[in-house]
CSV table of N, CA, C and O and ligand atoms in Angstrom, one decimal:
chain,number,residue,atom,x,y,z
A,670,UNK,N,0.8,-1.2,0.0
A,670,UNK,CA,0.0,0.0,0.0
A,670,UNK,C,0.9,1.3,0.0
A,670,UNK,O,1.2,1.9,1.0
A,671,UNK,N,1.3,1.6,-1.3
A,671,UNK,CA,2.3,2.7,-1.4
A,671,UNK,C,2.0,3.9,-1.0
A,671,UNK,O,0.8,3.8,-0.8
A,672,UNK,N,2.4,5.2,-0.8
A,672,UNK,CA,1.7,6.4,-0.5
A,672,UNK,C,1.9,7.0,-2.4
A,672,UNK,O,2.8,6.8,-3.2
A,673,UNK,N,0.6,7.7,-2.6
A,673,UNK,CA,0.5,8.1,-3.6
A,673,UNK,C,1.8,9.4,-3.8
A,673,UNK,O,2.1,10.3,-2.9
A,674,UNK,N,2.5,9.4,-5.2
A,674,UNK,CA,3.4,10.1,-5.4
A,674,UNK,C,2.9,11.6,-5.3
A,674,UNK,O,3.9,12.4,-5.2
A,675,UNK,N,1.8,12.2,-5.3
A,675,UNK,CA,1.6,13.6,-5.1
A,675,UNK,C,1.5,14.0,-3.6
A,675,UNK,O,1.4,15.1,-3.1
A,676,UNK,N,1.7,12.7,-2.9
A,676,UNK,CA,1.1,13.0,-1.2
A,676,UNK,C,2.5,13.8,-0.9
A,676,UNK,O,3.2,13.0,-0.2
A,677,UNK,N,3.3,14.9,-1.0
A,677,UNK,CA,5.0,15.6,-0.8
A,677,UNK,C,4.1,16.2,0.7
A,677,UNK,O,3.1,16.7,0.9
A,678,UNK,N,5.5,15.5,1.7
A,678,UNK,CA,5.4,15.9,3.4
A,678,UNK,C,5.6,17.4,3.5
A,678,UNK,O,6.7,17.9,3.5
A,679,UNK,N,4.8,18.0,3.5
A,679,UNK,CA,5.3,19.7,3.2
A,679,UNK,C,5.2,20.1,5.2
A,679,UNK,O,4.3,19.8,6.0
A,680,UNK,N,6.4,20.6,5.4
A,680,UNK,CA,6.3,21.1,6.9
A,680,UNK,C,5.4,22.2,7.2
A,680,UNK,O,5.4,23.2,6.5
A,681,UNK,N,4.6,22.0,8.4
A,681,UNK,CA,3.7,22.6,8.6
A,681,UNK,C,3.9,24.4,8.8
A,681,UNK,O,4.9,24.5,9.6
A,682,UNK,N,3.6,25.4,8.5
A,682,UNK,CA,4.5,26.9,8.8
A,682,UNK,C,3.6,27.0,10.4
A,682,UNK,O,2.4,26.9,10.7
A,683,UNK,N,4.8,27.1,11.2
A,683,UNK,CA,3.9,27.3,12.4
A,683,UNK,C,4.2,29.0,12.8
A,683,UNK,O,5.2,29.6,12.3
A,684,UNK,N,3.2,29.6,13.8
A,684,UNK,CA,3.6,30.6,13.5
A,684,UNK,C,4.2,30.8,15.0
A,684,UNK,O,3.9,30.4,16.1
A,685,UNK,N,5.4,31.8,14.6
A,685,UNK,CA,6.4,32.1,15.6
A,685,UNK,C,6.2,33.5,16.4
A,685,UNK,O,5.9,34.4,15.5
A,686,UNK,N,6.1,33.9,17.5
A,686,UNK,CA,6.1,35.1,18.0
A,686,UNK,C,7.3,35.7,17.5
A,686,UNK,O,8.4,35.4,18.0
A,687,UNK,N,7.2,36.3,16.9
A,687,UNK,CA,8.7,37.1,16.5
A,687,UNK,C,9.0,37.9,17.2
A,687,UNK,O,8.0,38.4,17.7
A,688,UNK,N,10.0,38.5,17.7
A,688,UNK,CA,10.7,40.1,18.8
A,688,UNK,C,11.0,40.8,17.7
A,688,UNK,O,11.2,40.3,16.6
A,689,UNK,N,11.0,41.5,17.9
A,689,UNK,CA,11.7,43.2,16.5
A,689,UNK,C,13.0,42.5,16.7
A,689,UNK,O,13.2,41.4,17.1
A,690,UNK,N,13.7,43.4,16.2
A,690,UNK,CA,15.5,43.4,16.3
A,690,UNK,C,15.6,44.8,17.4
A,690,UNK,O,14.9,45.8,17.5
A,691,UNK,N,16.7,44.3,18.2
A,691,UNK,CA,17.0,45.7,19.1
A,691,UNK,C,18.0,45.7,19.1
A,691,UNK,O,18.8,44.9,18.9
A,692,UNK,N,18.0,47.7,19.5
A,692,UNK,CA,19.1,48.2,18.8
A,692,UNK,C,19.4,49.1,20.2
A,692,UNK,O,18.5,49.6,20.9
A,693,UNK,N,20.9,49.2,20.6
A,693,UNK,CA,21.2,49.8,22.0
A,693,UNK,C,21.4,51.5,21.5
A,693,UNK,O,21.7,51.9,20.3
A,694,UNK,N,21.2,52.3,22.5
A,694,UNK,CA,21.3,53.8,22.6
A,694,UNK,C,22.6,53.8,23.4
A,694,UNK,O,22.9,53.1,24.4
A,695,UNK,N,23.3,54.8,22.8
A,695,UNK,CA,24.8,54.9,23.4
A,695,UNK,C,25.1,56.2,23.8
A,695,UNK,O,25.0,57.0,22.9
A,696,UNK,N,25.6,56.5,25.0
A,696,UNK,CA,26.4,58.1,24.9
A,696,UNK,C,27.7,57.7,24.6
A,696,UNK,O,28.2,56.6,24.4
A,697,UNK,N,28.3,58.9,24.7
A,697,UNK,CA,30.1,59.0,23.9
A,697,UNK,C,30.3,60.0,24.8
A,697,UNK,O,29.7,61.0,25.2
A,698,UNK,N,31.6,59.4,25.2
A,698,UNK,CA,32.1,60.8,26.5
A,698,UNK,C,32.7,62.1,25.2
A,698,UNK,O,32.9,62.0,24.0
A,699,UNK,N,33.0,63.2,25.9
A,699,UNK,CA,33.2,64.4,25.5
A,699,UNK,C,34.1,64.9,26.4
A,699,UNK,O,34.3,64.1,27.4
A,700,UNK,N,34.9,66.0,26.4
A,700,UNK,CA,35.8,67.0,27.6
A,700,UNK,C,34.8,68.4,27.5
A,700,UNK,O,35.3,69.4,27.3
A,701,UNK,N,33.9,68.3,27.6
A,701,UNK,CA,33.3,69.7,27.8
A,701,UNK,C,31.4,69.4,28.0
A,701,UNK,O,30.8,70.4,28.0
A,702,UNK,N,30.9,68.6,28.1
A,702,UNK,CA,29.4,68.4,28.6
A,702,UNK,C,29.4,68.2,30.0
A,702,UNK,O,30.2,67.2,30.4
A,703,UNK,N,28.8,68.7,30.9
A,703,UNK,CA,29.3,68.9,32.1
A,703,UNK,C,28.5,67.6,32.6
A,703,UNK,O,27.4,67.5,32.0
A,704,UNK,N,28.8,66.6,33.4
A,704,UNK,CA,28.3,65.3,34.1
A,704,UNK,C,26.9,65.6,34.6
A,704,UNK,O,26.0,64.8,34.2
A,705,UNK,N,26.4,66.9,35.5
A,705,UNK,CA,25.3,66.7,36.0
A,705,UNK,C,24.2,66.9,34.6
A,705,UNK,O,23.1,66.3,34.5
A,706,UNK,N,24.7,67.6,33.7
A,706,UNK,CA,23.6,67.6,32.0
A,706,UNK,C,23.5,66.0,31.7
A,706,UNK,O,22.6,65.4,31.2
A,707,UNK,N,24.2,65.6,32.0
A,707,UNK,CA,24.3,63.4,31.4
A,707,UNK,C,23.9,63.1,32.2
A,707,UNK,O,23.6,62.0,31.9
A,708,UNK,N,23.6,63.3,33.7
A,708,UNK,CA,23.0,62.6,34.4
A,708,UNK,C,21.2,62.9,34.3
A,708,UNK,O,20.3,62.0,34.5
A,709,UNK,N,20.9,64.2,33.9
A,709,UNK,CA,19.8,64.6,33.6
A,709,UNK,C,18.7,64.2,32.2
A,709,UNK,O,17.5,64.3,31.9
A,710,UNK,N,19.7,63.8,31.7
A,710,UNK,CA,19.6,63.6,29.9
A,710,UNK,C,19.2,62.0,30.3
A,710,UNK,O,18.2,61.5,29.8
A,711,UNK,N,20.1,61.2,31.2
A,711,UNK,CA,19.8,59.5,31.5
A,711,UNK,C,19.0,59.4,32.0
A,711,UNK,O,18.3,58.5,31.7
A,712,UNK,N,18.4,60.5,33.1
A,712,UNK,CA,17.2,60.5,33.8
A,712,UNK,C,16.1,60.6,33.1
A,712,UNK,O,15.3,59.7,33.3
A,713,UNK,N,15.9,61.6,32.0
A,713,UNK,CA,14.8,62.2,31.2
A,713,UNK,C,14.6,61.3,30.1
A,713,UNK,O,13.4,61.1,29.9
A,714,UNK,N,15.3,60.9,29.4
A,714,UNK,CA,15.1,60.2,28.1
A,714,UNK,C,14.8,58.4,28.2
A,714,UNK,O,14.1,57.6,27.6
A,715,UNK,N,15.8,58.4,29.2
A,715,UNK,CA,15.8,56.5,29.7
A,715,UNK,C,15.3,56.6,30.7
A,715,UNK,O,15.7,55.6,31.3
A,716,UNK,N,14.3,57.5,31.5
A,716,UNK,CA,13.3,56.7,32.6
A,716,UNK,C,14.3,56.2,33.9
A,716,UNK,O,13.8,55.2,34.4
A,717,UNK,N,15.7,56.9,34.4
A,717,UNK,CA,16.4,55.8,34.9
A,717,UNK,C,16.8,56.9,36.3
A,717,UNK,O,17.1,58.0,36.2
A,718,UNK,N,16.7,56.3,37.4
A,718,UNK,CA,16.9,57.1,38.3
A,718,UNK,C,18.1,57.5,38.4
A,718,UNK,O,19.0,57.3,37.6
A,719,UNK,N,18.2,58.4,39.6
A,719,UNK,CA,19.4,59.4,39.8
A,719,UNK,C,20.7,58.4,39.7
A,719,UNK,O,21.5,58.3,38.8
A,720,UNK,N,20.6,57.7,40.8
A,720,UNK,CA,21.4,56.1,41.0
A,720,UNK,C,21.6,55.9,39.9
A,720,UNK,O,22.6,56.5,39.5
A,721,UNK,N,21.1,55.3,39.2
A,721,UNK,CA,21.7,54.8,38.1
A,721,UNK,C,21.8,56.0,36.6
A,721,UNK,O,22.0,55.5,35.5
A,722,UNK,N,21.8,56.6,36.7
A,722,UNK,CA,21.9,57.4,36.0
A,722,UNK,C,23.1,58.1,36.1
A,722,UNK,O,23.6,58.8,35.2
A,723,UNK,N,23.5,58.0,37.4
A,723,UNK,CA,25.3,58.4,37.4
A,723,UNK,C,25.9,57.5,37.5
A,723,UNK,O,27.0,57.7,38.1
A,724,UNK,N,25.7,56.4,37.2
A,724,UNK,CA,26.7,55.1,37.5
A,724,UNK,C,26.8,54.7,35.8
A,724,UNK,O,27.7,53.9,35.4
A,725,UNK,N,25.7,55.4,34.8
A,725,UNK,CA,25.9,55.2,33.5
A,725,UNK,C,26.7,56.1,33.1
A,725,UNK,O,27.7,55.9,32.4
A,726,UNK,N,26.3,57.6,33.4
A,726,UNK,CA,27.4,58.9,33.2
A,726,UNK,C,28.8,58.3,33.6
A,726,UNK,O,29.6,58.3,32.7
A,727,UNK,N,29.1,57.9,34.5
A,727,UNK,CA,30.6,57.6,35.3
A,727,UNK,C,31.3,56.6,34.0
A,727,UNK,O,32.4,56.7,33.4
A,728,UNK,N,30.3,55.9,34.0
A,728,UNK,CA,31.2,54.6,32.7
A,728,UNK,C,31.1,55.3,31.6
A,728,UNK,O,32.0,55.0,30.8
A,729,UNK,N,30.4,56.3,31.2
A,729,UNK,CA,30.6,56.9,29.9
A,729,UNK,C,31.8,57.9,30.2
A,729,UNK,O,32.6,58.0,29.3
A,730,UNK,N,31.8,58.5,30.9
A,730,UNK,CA,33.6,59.6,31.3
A,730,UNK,C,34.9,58.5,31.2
A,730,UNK,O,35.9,58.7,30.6
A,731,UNK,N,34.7,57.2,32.3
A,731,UNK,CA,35.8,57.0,32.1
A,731,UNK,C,36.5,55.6,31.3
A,731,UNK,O,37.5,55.0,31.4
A,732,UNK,N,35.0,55.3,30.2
A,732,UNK,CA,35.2,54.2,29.3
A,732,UNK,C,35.0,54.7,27.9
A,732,UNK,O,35.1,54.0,26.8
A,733,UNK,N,34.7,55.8,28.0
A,733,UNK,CA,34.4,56.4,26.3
A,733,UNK,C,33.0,56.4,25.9
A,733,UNK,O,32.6,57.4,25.3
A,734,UNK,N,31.6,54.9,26.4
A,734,UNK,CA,30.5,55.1,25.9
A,734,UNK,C,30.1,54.2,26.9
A,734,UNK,O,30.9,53.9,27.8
A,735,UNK,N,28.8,53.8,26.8
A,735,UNK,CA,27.9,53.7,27.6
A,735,UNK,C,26.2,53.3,27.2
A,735,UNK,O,25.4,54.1,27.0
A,736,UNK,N,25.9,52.1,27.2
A,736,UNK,CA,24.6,52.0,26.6
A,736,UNK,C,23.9,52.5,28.1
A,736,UNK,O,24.3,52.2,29.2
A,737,UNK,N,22.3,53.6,27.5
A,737,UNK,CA,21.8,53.6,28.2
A,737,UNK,C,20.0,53.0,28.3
A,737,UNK,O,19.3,53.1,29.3
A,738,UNK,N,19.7,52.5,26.7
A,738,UNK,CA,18.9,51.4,27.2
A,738,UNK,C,19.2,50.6,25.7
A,738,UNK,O,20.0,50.9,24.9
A,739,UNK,N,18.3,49.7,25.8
A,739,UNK,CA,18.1,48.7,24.6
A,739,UNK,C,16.3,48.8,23.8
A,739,UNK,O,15.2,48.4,24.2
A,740,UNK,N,16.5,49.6,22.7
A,740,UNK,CA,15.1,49.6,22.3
A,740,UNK,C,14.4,48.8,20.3
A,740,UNK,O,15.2,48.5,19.4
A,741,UNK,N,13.2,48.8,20.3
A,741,UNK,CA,13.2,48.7,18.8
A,741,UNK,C,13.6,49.8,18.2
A,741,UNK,O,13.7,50.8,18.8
A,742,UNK,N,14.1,49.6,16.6
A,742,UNK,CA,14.9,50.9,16.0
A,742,UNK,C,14.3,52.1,16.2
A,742,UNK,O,14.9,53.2,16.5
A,743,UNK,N,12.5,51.9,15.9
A,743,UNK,CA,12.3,53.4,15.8
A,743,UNK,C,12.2,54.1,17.2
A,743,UNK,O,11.8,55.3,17.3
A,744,UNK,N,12.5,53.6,18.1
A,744,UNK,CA,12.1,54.2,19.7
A,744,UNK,C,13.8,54.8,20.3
A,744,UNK,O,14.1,55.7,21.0
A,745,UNK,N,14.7,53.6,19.3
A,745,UNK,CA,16.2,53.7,20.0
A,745,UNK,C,16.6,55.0,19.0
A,745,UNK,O,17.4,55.8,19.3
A,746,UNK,N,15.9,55.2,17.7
A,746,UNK,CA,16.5,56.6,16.4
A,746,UNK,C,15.7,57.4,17.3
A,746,UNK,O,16.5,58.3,17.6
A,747,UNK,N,14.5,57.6,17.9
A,747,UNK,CA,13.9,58.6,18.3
A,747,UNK,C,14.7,59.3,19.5
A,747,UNK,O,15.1,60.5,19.6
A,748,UNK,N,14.9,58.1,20.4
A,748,UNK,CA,15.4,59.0,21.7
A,748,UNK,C,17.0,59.2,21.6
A,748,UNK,O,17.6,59.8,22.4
A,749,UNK,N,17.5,58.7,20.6
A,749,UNK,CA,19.3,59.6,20.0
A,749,UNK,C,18.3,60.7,19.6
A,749,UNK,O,18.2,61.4,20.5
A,750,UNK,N,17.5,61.1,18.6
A,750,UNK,CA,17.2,62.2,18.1
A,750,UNK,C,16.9,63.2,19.0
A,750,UNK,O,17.1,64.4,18.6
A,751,UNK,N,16.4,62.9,20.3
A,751,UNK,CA,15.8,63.7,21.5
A,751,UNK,C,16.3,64.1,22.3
A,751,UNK,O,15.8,65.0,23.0
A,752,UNK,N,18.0,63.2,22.4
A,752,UNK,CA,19.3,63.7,23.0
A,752,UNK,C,20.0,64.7,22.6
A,752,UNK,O,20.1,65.8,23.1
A,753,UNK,N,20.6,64.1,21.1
A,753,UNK,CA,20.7,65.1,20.5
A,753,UNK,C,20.6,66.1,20.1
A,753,UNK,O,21.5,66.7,19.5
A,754,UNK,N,18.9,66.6,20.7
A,754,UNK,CA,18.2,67.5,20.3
A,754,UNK,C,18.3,68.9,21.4
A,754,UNK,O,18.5,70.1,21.2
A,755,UNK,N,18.2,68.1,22.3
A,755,UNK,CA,18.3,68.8,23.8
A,755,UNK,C,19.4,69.3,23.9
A,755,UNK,O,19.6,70.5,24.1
A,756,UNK,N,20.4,68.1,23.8
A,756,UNK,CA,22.2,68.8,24.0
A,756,UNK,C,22.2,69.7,23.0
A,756,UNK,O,22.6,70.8,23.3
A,757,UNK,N,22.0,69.7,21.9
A,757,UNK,CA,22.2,71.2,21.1
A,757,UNK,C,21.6,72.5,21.2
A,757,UNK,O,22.2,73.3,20.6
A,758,UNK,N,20.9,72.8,21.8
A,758,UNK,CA,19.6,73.5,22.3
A,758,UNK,C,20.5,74.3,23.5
A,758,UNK,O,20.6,75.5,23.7
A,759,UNK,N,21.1,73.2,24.4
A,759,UNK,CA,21.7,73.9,25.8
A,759,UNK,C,23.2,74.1,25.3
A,759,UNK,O,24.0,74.5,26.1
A,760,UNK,N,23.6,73.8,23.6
A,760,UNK,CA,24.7,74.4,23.6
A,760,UNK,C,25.9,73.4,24.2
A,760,UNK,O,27.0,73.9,24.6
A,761,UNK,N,25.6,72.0,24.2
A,761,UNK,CA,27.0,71.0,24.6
A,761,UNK,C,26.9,70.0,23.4
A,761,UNK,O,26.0,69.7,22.7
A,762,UNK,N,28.0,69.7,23.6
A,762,UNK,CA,28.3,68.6,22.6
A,762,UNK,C,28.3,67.4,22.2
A,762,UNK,O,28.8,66.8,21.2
A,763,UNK,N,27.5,66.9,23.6
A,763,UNK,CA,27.3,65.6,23.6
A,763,UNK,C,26.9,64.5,22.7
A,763,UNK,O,25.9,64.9,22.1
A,764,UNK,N,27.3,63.3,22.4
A,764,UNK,CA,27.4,62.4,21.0
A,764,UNK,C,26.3,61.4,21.9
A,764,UNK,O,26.5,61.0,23.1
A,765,UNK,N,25.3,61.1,21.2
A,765,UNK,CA,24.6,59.6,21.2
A,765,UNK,C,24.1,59.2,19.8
A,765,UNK,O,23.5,59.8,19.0
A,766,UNK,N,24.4,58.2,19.8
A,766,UNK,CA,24.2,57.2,18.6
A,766,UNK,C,23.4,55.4,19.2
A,766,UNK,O,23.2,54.8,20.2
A,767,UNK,N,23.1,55.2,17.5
A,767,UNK,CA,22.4,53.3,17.7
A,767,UNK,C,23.2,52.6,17.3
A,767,UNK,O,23.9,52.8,16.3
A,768,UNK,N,23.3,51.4,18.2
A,768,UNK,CA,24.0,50.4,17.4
A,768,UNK,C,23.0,49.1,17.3
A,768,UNK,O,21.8,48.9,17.6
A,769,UNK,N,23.7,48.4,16.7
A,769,UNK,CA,22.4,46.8,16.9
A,769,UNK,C,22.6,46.1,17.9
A,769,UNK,O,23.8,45.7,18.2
A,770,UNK,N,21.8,45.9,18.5
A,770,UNK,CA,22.3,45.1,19.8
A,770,UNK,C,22.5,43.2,19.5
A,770,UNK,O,22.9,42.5,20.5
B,2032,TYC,N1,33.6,64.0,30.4
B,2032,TYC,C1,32.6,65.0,30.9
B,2032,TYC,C2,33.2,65.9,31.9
B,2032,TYC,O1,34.3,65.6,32.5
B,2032,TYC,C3,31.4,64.3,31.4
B,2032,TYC,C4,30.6,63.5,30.4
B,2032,TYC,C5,30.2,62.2,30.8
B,2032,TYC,C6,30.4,64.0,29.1
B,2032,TYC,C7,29.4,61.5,29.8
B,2032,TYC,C8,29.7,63.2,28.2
B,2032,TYC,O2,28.5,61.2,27.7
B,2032,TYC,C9,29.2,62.0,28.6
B,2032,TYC,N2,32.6,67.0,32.2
Protein backbone atom coordinates (compact mmCIF):
# COMPACT_ATOMS: atom_id res chain seq x y z
CA UNK A 1 0.00 0.00 0.00
CA UNK A 2 2.35 2.67 -1.38
CA UNK A 3 1.75 6.35 -0.48
CA UNK A 4 0.45 8.11 -3.63
CA UNK A 5 3.41 10.14 -5.42
CA UNK A 6 1.62 13.59 -5.09
CA UNK A 7 1.05 12.99 -1.17
CA UNK A 8 5.02 15.61 -0.84
CA UNK A 9 5.39 15.86 3.44
CA UNK A 10 5.35 19.72 3.23
CA UNK A 11 6.25 21.08 6.95
CA UNK A 12 3.70 22.64 8.60
CA UNK A 13 4.50 26.86 8.76
CA UNK A 14 3.87 27.26 12.45
CA UNK A 15 3.60 30.60 13.50
CA UNK A 16 6.39 32.15 15.63
CA UNK A 17 6.11 35.07 18.05
CA UNK A 18 8.74 37.08 16.53
CA UNK A 19 10.72 40.09 18.83
CA UNK A 20 11.74 43.21 16.53
CA UNK A 21 15.53 43.35 16.30
CA UNK A 22 17.04 45.75 19.08
CA UNK A 23 19.08 48.20 18.81
CA UNK A 24 21.15 49.77 22.01
CA UNK A 25 21.29 53.79 22.59
CA UNK A 26 24.77 54.87 23.36
CA UNK A 27 26.36 58.09 24.94
CA UNK A 28 30.06 59.00 23.92
CA UNK A 29 32.13 60.76 26.50
CA UNK A 30 33.24 64.37 25.52
CA UNK A 31 35.78 67.03 27.60
CA UNK A 32 33.27 69.73 27.84
CA UNK A 33 29.37 68.40 28.62
CA UNK A 34 29.26 68.87 32.15
CA UNK A 35 28.31 65.28 34.12
CA UNK A 36 25.33 66.71 36.04
CA UNK A 37 23.55 67.65 32.02
CA UNK A 38 24.27 63.39 31.43
CA UNK A 39 23.01 62.62 34.37
CA UNK A 40 19.76 64.63 33.62
CA UNK A 41 19.55 63.59 29.94
CA UNK A 42 19.76 59.46 31.50
CA UNK A 43 17.18 60.49 33.75
CA UNK A 44 14.78 62.19 31.18
CA UNK A 45 15.12 60.19 28.14
CA UNK A 46 15.77 56.55 29.73
CA UNK A 47 13.31 56.71 32.55
CA UNK A 48 16.41 55.80 34.88
CA UNK A 49 16.88 57.07 38.28
CA UNK A 50 19.39 59.41 39.76
CA UNK A 51 21.39 56.15 41.04
CA UNK A 52 21.73 54.78 38.07
CA UNK A 53 21.93 57.36 36.00
CA UNK A 54 25.26 58.38 37.40
CA UNK A 55 26.69 55.05 37.49
CA UNK A 56 25.88 55.15 33.49
CA UNK A 57 27.36 58.87 33.25
CA UNK A 58 30.59 57.59 35.31
CA UNK A 59 31.20 54.55 32.74
CA UNK A 60 30.60 56.87 29.92
CA UNK A 61 33.55 59.61 31.25
CA UNK A 62 35.79 56.96 32.13
CA UNK A 63 35.24 54.19 29.35
CA UNK A 64 34.38 56.38 26.29
CA UNK A 65 30.48 55.07 25.92
CA UNK A 66 27.92 53.66 27.64
CA UNK A 67 24.61 51.96 26.57
CA UNK A 68 21.76 53.62 28.24
CA UNK A 69 18.86 51.43 27.23
CA UNK A 70 18.13 48.71 24.58
CA UNK A 71 15.05 49.57 22.29
CA UNK A 72 13.20 48.70 18.85
CA UNK A 73 14.91 50.88 16.03
CA UNK A 74 12.26 53.44 15.83
CA UNK A 75 12.15 54.16 19.70
CA UNK A 76 16.21 53.73 19.98
CA UNK A 77 16.51 56.57 16.40
CA UNK A 78 13.85 58.62 18.33
CA UNK A 79 15.36 58.99 21.71
CA UNK A 80 19.31 59.64 19.96
CA UNK A 81 17.22 62.22 18.14
CA UNK A 82 15.83 63.72 21.53
CA UNK A 83 19.26 63.66 23.00
CA UNK A 84 20.66 65.14 20.50
CA UNK A 85 18.23 67.54 20.26
CA UNK A 86 18.27 68.78 23.80
CA UNK A 87 22.17 68.84 24.00
CA UNK A 88 22.16 71.17 21.08
CA UNK A 89 19.60 73.49 22.26
CA UNK A 90 21.71 73.87 25.84
CA UNK A 91 24.72 74.35 23.60
CA UNK A 92 27.03 70.97 24.60
CA UNK A 93 28.28 68.57 22.55
CA UNK A 94 27.28 65.58 23.63
CA UNK A 95 27.36 62.44 20.97
CA UNK A 96 24.61 59.62 21.20
CA UNK A 97 24.21 57.25 18.58
CA UNK A 98 22.40 53.31 17.66
CA UNK A 99 24.04 50.36 17.44
CA UNK A 100 22.37 46.84 16.89
CA UNK A 101 22.27 45.06 19.82
N1 LIG B 1 33.63 63.97 30.45
C1 LIG B 1 32.65 64.95 30.87
C2 LIG B 1 33.24 65.86 31.94
O1 LIG B 1 34.28 65.56 32.50
C3 LIG B 1 31.39 64.30 31.43
C4 LIG B 1 30.65 63.48 30.41
C5 LIG B 1 30.16 62.24 30.76
C6 LIG B 1 30.44 63.96 29.12
C7 LIG B 1 29.42 61.48 29.84
C8 LIG B 1 29.72 63.21 28.19
O2 LIG B 1 28.48 61.23 27.65
C9 LIG B 1 29.21 61.98 28.55
N2 LIG B 1 32.58 66.98 32.22
Amino acid sequence: NKPHENDIALKPEVAKPKLPPMFKVLLLNDDYTPMEFVIEVIERFFNKSREQATQIMLKVHTEGAGICGIYPQDIAETKMNQVVSYARQSQHPLQCIVEMA
